[in-house]
């Protein structure tokens, strides 16, 4: 009986410690990019500064303190940017090809999956249709950070 209690307690401890409260971890992989630098900032002023993300062998890792949630932007050297969303305790993965920065995928949260599908769906749409699709996303998901960003 004591062994069962021990295993249950150990399992509950591991499950409750799987998140990392108070921070967000971001990892990324870019094909066709050996080394470089991106900048990361928050439009919500949650980050409070412009940080540099160093890429080596096409990969990077970045951890930032975060209470709650925020909208983040990754600024590429060509001044285009990738918007993504972070919540306290998230593990995010950014994957893409440096030759095609418009098709970079972000996973690790519902907001990022939703926004990645939105970007892919609207990539070749004319502006008038894009506005209508954005309106539909906002009305369908009003509680998501994606809706706040699109608005």
GROMACS .gro file of C-alpha atoms in nm:
model
  151
    1UNK     CA    1   0.000   0.000   0.000
    2UNK     CA    2   0.286   0.239   0.084
    3UNK     CA    3   0.444   0.170  -0.256
    4UNK     CA    4   0.126   0.272  -0.436
    5UNK     CA    5   0.106   0.595  -0.238
    6UNK     CA    6   0.470   0.668  -0.315
    7UNK     CA    7   0.421   0.613  -0.689
    8UNK     CA    8   0.105   0.825  -0.694
    9UNK     CA    9   0.277   1.105  -0.502
   10UNK     CA   10   0.580   1.089  -0.733
   11UNK     CA   11   0.360   1.095  -1.044
   12UNK     CA   12   0.158   1.391  -0.916
   13UNK     CA   13   0.478   1.577  -0.830
   14UNK     CA   14   0.621   1.521  -1.178
   15UNK     CA   15   0.300   1.626  -1.347
   16UNK     CA   16   0.261   1.940  -1.142
   17UNK     CA   17   0.623   2.043  -1.206
   18UNK     CA   18   0.611   1.991  -1.580
   19UNK     CA   19   0.536   2.360  -1.647
   20UNK     CA   20   0.772   2.637  -1.551
   21UNK     CA   21   0.563   2.912  -1.394
   22UNK     CA   22   0.678   3.267  -1.437
   23UNK     CA   23   0.858   3.218  -1.767
   24UNK     CA   24   0.819   3.116  -2.129
   25UNK     CA   25   1.072   2.908  -2.321
   26UNK     CA   26   1.114   2.951  -2.694
   27UNK     CA   27   1.317   2.722  -2.915
   28UNK     CA   28   1.365   2.759  -3.286
   29UNK     CA   29   1.511   2.593  -3.592
   30UNK     CA   30   1.572   2.758  -3.926
   31UNK     CA   31   1.688   2.571  -4.234
   32UNK     CA   32   1.941   2.747  -4.459
   33UNK     CA   33   2.070   2.965  -4.175
   34UNK     CA   34   2.390   2.870  -3.996
   35UNK     CA   35   2.428   3.171  -3.769
   36UNK     CA   36   2.275   3.510  -3.720
   37UNK     CA   37   2.073   3.728  -3.491
   38UNK     CA   38   1.707   3.810  -3.459
   39UNK     CA   39   1.551   4.061  -3.226
   40UNK     CA   40   1.256   3.986  -3.004
   41UNK     CA   41   1.023   4.240  -2.848
   42UNK     CA   42   0.672   4.268  -2.710
   43UNK     CA   43   0.409   4.505  -2.841
   44UNK     CA   44   0.237   4.476  -2.500
   45UNK     CA   45   0.549   4.615  -2.330
   46UNK     CA   46   0.559   4.294  -2.127
   47UNK     CA   47   0.921   4.235  -2.224
   48UNK     CA   48   1.014   4.600  -2.171
   49UNK     CA   49   1.314   4.588  -2.401
   50UNK     CA   50   1.447   4.468  -2.734
   51UNK     CA   51   1.639   4.143  -2.684
   52UNK     CA   52   1.880   3.971  -2.920
   53UNK     CA   53   1.830   3.606  -3.009
   54UNK     CA   54   2.150   3.440  -3.132
   55UNK     CA   55   2.123   3.161  -3.386
   56UNK     CA   56   2.397   2.903  -3.411
   57UNK     CA   57   2.384   2.602  -3.644
   58UNK     CA   58   2.031   2.708  -3.739
   59UNK     CA   59   1.895   2.678  -3.383
   60UNK     CA   60   1.823   2.908  -3.093
   61UNK     CA   61   1.679   2.898  -2.743
   62UNK     CA   62   1.537   3.191  -2.551
   63UNK     CA   63   1.377   3.212  -2.207
   64UNK     CA   64   1.200   3.517  -2.071
   65UNK     CA   65   1.015   3.592  -1.748
   66UNK     CA   66   0.642   3.626  -1.802
   67UNK     CA   67   0.341   3.660  -1.578
   68UNK     CA   68   0.019   3.614  -1.774
   69UNK     CA   69   0.037   3.641  -2.152
   70UNK     CA   70   0.171   3.869  -2.423
   71UNK     CA   71   0.210   3.923  -2.795
   72UNK     CA   72   0.572   3.886  -2.912
   73UNK     CA   73   0.745   3.977  -3.235
   74UNK     CA   74   1.057   3.825  -3.385
   75UNK     CA   75   1.228   4.086  -3.604
   76UNK     CA   76   1.430   3.936  -3.889
   77UNK     CA   77   1.745   4.100  -4.032
   78UNK     CA   78   1.546   4.203  -4.343
   79UNK     CA   79   1.307   4.397  -4.112
   80UNK     CA   80   1.012   4.166  -4.168
   81UNK     CA   81   0.867   4.016  -3.854
   82UNK     CA   82   0.690   3.714  -3.713
   83UNK     CA   83   0.418   3.769  -3.456
   84UNK     CA   84   0.351   3.496  -3.201
   85UNK     CA   85   0.186   3.459  -2.864
   86UNK     CA   86   0.320   3.353  -2.526
   87UNK     CA   87   0.154   3.247  -2.202
   88UNK     CA   88   0.308   3.190  -1.862
   89UNK     CA   89   0.467   2.840  -1.863
   90UNK     CA   90   0.459   2.783  -2.241
   91UNK     CA   91   0.719   2.589  -2.436
   92UNK     CA   92   0.707   2.731  -2.789
   93UNK     CA   93   0.871   2.594  -3.102
   94UNK     CA   94   0.944   2.812  -3.404
   95UNK     CA   95   1.041   2.625  -3.721
   96UNK     CA   96   1.096   2.746  -4.071
   97UNK     CA   97   1.320   2.811  -4.365
   98UNK     CA   98   1.529   3.127  -4.383
   99UNK     CA   99   1.455   3.144  -4.756
  100UNK     CA  100   1.079   3.155  -4.692
  101UNK     CA  101   1.014   3.353  -4.373
  102UNK     CA  102   0.644   3.392  -4.456
  103UNK     CA  103   0.583   3.023  -4.391
  104UNK     CA  104   0.747   2.992  -4.050
  105UNK     CA  105   0.537   2.781  -3.812
  106UNK     CA  106   0.493   2.840  -3.442
  107UNK     CA  107   0.358   2.566  -3.217
  108UNK     CA  108   0.319   2.508  -2.847
  109UNK     CA  109  -0.009   2.686  -2.778
  110UNK     CA  110  -0.356   2.714  -2.926
  111UNK     CA  111  -0.306   3.081  -3.011
  112UNK     CA  112   0.004   3.006  -3.216
  113UNK     CA  113  -0.152   2.711  -3.400
  114UNK     CA  114  -0.455   2.926  -3.480
  115UNK     CA  115  -0.247   3.219  -3.602
  116UNK     CA  116  -0.019   2.996  -3.810
  117UNK     CA  117  -0.324   2.852  -3.987
  118UNK     CA  118  -0.464   3.205  -4.033
  119UNK     CA  119  -0.138   3.323  -4.192
  120UNK     CA  120  -0.129   3.023  -4.428
  121UNK     CA  121  -0.495   3.065  -4.520
  122UNK     CA  122  -0.459   3.435  -4.599
  123UNK     CA  123  -0.112   3.439  -4.755
  124UNK     CA  124  -0.234   3.501  -5.110
  125UNK     CA  125  -0.568   3.673  -5.039
  126UNK     CA  126  -0.650   4.021  -5.161
  127UNK     CA  127  -0.678   4.282  -4.886
  128UNK     CA  128  -1.060   4.308  -4.898
  129UNK     CA  129  -1.102   3.934  -4.844
  130UNK     CA  130  -0.830   3.933  -4.576
  131UNK     CA  131  -1.021   4.188  -4.369
  132UNK     CA  132  -1.335   3.973  -4.387
  133UNK     CA  133  -1.148   3.657  -4.283
  134UNK     CA  134  -0.981   3.846  -3.995
  135UNK     CA  135  -1.322   3.969  -3.878
  136UNK     CA  136  -1.450   3.610  -3.879
  137UNK     CA  137  -1.148   3.491  -3.675
  138UNK     CA  138  -1.203   3.769  -3.421
  139UNK     CA  139  -1.571   3.686  -3.380
  140UNK     CA  140  -1.504   3.312  -3.361
  141UNK     CA  141  -1.218   3.338  -3.106
  142UNK     CA  142  -1.275   3.659  -2.904
  143UNK     CA  143  -1.094   3.527  -2.595
  144UNK     CA  144  -0.768   3.449  -2.776
  145UNK     CA  145  -0.463   3.674  -2.810
  146UNK     CA  146  -0.493   3.620  -3.186
  147UNK     CA  147  -0.819   3.816  -3.185
  148UNK     CA  148  -0.658   4.103  -2.995
  149UNK     CA  149  -0.367   4.111  -3.241
  150UNK     CA  150  -0.589   4.095  -3.550
  151UNK     CA  151  -0.819   4.366  -3.417
   0.00000   0.00000   0.00000
